[in-house]
Structure formats: structure tokens, C-alpha cells
CSV table of C-alpha atoms and ligand atoms in Angstrom, one decimal:
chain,number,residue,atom,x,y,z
A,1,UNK,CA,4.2,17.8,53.9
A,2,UNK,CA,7.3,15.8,54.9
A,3,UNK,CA,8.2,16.3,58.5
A,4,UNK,CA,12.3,15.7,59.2
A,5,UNK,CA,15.4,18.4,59.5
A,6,UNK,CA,18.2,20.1,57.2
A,7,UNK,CA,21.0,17.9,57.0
A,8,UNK,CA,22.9,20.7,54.8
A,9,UNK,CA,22.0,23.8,53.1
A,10,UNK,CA,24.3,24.9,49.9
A,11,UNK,CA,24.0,28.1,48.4
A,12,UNK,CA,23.4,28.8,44.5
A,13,UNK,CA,23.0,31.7,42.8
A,14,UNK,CA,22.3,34.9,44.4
A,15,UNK,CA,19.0,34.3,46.5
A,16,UNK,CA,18.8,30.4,46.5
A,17,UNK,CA,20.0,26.9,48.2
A,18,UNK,CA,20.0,23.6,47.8
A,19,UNK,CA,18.4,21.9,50.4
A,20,UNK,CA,19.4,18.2,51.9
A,21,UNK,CA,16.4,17.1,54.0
A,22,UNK,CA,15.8,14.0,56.1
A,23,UNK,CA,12.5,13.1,56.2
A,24,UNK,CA,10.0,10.6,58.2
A,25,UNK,CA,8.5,9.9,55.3
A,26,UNK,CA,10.7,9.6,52.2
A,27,UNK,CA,14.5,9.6,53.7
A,28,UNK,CA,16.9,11.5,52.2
A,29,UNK,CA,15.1,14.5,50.1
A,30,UNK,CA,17.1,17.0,47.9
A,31,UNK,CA,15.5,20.1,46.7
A,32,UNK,CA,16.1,23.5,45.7
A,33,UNK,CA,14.9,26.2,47.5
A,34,UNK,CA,14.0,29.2,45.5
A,35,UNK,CA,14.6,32.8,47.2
A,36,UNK,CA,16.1,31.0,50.4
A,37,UNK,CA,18.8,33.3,50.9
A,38,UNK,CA,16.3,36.5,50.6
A,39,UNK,CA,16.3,38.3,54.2
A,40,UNK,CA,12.4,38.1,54.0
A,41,UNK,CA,11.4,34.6,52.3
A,42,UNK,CA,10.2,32.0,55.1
A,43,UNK,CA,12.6,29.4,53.7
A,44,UNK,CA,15.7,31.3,55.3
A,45,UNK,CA,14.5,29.3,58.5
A,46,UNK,CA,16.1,26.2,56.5
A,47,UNK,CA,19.4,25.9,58.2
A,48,UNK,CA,21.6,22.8,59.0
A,49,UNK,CA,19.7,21.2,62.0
A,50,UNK,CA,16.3,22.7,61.7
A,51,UNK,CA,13.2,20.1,62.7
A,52,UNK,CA,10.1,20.9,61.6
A,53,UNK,CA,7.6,19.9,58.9
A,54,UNK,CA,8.4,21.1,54.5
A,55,UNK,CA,6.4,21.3,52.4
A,56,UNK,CA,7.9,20.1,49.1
A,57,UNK,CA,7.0,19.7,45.1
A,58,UNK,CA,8.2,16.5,43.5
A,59,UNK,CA,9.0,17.7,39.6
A,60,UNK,CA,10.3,15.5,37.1
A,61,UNK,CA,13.5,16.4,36.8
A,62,UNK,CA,13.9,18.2,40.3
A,63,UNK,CA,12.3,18.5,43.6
A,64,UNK,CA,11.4,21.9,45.3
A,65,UNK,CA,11.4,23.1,48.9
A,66,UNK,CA,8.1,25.5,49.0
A,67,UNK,CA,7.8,25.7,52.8
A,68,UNK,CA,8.8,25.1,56.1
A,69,UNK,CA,7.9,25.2,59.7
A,70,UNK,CA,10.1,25.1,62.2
A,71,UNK,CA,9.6,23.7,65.2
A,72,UNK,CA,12.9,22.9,66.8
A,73,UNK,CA,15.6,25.3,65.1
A,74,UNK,CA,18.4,24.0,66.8
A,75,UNK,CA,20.4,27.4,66.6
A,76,UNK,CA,22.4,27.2,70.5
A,77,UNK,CA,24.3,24.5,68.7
A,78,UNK,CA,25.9,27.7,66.4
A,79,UNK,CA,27.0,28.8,70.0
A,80,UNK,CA,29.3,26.1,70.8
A,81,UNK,CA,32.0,25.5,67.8
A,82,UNK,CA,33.0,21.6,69.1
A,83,UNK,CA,28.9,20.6,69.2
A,84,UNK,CA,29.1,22.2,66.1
A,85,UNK,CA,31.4,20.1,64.1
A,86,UNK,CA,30.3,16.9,66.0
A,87,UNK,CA,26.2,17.8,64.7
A,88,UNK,CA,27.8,18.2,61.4
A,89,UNK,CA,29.4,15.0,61.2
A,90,UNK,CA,26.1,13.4,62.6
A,91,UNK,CA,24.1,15.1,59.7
A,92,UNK,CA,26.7,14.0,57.3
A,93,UNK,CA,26.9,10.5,58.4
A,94,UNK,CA,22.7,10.9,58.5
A,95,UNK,CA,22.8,11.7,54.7
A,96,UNK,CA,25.7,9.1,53.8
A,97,UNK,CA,23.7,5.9,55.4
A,98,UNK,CA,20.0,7.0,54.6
A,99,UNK,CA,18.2,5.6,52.1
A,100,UNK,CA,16.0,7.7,49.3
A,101,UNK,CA,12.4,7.7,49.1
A,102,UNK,CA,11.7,5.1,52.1
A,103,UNK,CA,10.7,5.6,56.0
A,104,UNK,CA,13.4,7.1,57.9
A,105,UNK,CA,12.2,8.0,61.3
A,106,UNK,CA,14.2,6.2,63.8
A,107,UNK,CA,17.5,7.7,62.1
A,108,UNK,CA,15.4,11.2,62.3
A,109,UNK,CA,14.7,10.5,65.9
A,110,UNK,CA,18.1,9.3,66.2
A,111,UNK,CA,19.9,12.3,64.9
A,112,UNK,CA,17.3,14.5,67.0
A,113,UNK,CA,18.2,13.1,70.3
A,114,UNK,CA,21.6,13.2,69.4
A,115,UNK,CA,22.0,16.8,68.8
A,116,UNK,CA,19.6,17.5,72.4
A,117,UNK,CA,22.5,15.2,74.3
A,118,UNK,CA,24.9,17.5,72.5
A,119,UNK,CA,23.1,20.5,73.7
A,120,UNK,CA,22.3,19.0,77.7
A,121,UNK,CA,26.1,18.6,78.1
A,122,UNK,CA,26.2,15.8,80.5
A,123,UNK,CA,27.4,12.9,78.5
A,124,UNK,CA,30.8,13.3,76.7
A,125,UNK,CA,31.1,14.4,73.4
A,126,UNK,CA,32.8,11.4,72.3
A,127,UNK,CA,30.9,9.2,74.0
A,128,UNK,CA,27.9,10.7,72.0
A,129,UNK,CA,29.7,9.7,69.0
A,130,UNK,CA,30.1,6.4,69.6
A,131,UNK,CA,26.6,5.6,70.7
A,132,UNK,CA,25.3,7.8,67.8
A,133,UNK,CA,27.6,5.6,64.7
A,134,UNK,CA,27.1,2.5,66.4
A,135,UNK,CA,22.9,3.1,66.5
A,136,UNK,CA,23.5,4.0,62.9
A,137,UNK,CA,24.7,0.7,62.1
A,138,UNK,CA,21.8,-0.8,63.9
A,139,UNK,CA,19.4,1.2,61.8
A,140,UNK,CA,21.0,-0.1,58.6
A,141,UNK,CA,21.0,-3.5,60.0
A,142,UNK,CA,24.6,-3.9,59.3
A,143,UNK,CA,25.9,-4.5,62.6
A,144,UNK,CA,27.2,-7.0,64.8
A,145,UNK,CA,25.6,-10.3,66.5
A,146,UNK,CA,26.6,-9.6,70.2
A,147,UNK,CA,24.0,-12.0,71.9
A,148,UNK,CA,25.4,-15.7,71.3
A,149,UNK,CA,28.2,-17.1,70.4
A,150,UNK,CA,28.4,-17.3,66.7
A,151,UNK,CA,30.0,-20.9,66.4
A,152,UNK,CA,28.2,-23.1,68.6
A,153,UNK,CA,25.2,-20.5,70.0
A,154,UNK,CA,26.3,-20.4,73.6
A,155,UNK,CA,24.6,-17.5,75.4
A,156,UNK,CA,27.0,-16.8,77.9
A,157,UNK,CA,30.9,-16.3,78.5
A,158,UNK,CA,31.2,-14.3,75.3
A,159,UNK,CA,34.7,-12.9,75.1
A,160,UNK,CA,35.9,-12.3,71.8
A,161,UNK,CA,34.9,-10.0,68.8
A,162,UNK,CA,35.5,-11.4,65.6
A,163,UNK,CA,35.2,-9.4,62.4
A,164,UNK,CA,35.5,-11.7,60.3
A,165,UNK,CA,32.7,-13.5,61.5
A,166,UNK,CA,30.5,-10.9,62.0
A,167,UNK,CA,30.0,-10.4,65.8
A,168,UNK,CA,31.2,-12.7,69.4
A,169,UNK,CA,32.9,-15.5,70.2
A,170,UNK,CA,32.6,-17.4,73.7
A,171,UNK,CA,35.4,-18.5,75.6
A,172,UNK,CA,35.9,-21.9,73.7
A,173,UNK,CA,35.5,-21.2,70.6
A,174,UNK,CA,37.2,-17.8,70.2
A,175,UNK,CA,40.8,-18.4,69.0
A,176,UNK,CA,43.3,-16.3,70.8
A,177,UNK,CA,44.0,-14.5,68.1
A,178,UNK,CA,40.8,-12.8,67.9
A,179,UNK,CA,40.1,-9.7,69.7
A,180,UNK,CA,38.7,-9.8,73.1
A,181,UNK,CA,35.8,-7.7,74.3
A,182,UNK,CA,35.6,-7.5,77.8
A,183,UNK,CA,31.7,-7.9,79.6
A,184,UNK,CA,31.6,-4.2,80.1
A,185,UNK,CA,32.2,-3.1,76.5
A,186,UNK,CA,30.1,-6.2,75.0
A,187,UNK,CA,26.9,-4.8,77.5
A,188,UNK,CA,27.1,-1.5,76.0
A,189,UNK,CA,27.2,-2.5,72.9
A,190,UNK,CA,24.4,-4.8,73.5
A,191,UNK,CA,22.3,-1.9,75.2
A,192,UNK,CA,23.1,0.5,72.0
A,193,UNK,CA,21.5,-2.2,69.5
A,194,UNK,CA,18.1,-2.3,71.3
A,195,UNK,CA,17.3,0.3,73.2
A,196,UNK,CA,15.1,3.0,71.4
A,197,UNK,CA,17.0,7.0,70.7
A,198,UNK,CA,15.1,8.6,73.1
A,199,UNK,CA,16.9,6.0,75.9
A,200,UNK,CA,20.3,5.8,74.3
A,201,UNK,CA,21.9,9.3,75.7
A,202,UNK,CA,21.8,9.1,78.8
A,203,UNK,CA,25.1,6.8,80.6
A,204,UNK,CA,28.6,7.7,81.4
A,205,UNK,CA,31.1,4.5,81.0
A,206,UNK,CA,34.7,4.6,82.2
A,207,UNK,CA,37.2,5.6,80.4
A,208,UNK,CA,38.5,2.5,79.6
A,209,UNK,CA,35.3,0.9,78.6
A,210,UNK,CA,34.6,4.0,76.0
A,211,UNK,CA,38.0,3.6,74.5
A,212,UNK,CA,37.7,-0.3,74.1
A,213,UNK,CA,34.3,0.5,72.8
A,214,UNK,CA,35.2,2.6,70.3
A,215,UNK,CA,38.2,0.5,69.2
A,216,UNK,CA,35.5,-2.0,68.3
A,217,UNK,CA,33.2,0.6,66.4
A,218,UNK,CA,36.2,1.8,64.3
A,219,UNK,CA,36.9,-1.6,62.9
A,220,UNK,CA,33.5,-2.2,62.3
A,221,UNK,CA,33.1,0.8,60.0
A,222,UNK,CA,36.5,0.4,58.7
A,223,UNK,CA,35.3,-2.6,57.4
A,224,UNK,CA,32.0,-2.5,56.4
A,225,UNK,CA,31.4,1.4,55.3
A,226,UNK,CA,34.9,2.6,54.6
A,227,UNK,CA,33.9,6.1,54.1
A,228,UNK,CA,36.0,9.2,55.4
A,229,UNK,CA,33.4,12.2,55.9
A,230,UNK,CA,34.5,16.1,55.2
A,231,UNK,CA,33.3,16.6,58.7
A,232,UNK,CA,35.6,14.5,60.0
A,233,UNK,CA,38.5,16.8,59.3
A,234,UNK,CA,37.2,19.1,62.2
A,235,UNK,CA,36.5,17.2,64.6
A,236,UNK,CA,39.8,15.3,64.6
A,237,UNK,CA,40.5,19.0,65.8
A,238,UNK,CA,38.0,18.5,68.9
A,239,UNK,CA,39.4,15.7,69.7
A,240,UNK,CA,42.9,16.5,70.2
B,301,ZN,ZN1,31.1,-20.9,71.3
């Protein structure tokens, strides 16, 4: 048993999918899922989002789905077209960063709270986002150094985000050319990289702070996993 959720569920054939799993125990999993699409069969529980445990058969060529349980199917996200396209992008970006056949279960716990904060409705959808790509980063371990200065290890009066570098600056020996971060946006970004998912989703910031955030996030991935996602398509939609 490998216990995770569907990331995405193709169909092929007539009665059957291909089945994207994220698992605790092995990562990413792909199998195919015979008779999934049959009214009857216990796999048609299988759909994008779905928690639960799978039981799976590893072949030599290609892996099967055999079973599932369900415990957390996920299905009032159906009822809301933005939380929609913003948990597919989340299972897309899930899939794109997590690795095959090793431990995954912060990312699963990750994309799990995620999808509940889409569901609660009392942080902003964007704001979700951002909290959600940057902790993905963090899980990689490709993210930033935000907690000393990276040129001469000061601890305080950081004020400037270099790229480049790889994380902050403090006052002296950021250039002016560099781009600032202001205390607000550099504690958030702080609080994102080591608090635990189950804490992360649950803070409002001003609007200002979000947006300065987020500028910061973009580069980040624009640099270091230049990837454009399908899902991304729609919810450049939302966001308008
Ligand atoms: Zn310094």
C-alpha cells in the first residue's frame, strides 16, 4: 500500500486511466488503472485530488493501480471553478518538482493543506499560491538563504535580495543596484521556509507586502525552474 493522492487521471481506451499518484512512500508513482472508467469498478474513486491509501503492482515494464481507499476525496473543490484551476496547478507543480521512487510526505502534506486552505476560504487565493510555490522550493532545497547576510554573515539589517547570490544582503554590503526586500516581505519569507504545512495557511499580509512577496518568488522560479505549467493558462484567467 502506498498512501498519497491523484495528482492527474488520463483516460485510455474505453474503460481505463492512467493514474499520476503522489505517494509518502515512493514520490511520484505512475500506473495504469485497468477498468477505472467502469461505473462499478472501485478505482473510479481515483480522481484528481483524492487522499487515501493504493494499493499498487510494480511490473517490469509498467506499474498498476489495483486499489484504492479513499479517505479524503476532495470533490467540493469541483464546486468552485477558481479553487479548481489553482488545485490543479498545485498538483501540477506537485508532479513537476517531486522526485521518483523516494519519500515525499511533507510535499504530500503540503499539497493536502493547501487544497483545505483552498476549501476554508479565509486566506486569499493568491496568497495560497505564493506560500504553496515558495514551500515547494523549500522542500527541494532550492531556495533562498534569508537569515544572514551572505557577504559578511551579519544577522541583522538585511535589506536586499540578490539573485545572483542566492538569497540577502544587509545594508552595507548590498549594492544599490540590487533589489530591496523590505522587513515585512523578508519575515514572511523567513516564516514560509520553516514552519511545518499544517502552520503555513493560516496569515493574511497587506497587499503590498503579498505583491513584493511574490515579485520575489517569480524571479526565484524564473531563474532556477523555468518551467511554464498547462495549468497556468487558467489561472492567469483567475487572476485577472
Ligand atoms: Zn553584509
Amino acid at each position: 500500500m502506498l498512501r498519497g493522492c491523484v495528482l492527474s487521471a488520463a483516460p485510455v481506451g474505453e474503460y481505463d486511466k492512467r493514474i499520476v499518484l503522489l505517494t509518502r512512500e515512493k514520490g511520484k508513482f505512475s500506473g495504469f488503472a485497468r477498468g477505472a472508467r467502469r461505473p462499478r469498478s472501485q478505482l473510479i474513486t481515483c480522481q484528481p485530488f483524492a487522499f487515501g491509501s493504493f494499493e499498487v503492482f510494480e511490473g517490469k515494464h509498467s506499474n498498476s493501480i489495483v486499489s484504492a481507499k479513499i479517505s479524503h476525496p476532495f470533490t467540493e473543490i469541483s464546486a468552485n471553478l477558481s479553487a479548481v484551476w489553482y488545485a490543479s496547478y498545485f498538483a501540477e507543480l506537485a508532479g513537476y518538482y517531486a522526485a521518483e521512487g523516494m519519500e515525499e510526505a511533507e510535499r504530500i502534506d503540503l499539497l493536502y493543506v493547501a487544497l483545505r486552505a483552498l476549501l476554508a476560504g479565509k486566506m486569499p487565493y493568491p496568497l495560497i499560491k505564493l506560500v504553496y510555490e515558495f514551500k515547494s522550493f523549500v522542500i527541494s532545497g532550492e531556495y533562498p538563504n534569508l537569515f544572514g547576510c551572505l557577504s559578511c554573515g551579519n544577522l541583522d539589517s538585511l535589506a536586499y535580495f540578490s539573485y545572483e547570490k542566492g538569497g540577502v544582503l544587509c545594508s552595507s554590503c548590498g549594492d544599490v543596484m540590487e533589489r530591496r526586500i523590505s522587513a515585512a516581505a523578508l519575515y514572511t519569507l523567513q516564516f514560509i521556509t520553516v514552519t511545518p504545512p499544517e502552520k503555513l495557511f493560516s496569515f493574511t499580509l497587506k497587499q503590498e507586502v503579498q505583491m513584493e512577496a511574490e515579485g520575489i518568488v517569480a524571479g526565484w522560479r524564473k531563474r532556477f525552474f523555468p518551467h511554464r505549467f498547462k495549468s497556468e493558462d487558467y489561472l492567469d484567467l483567475a487572476e485577472e
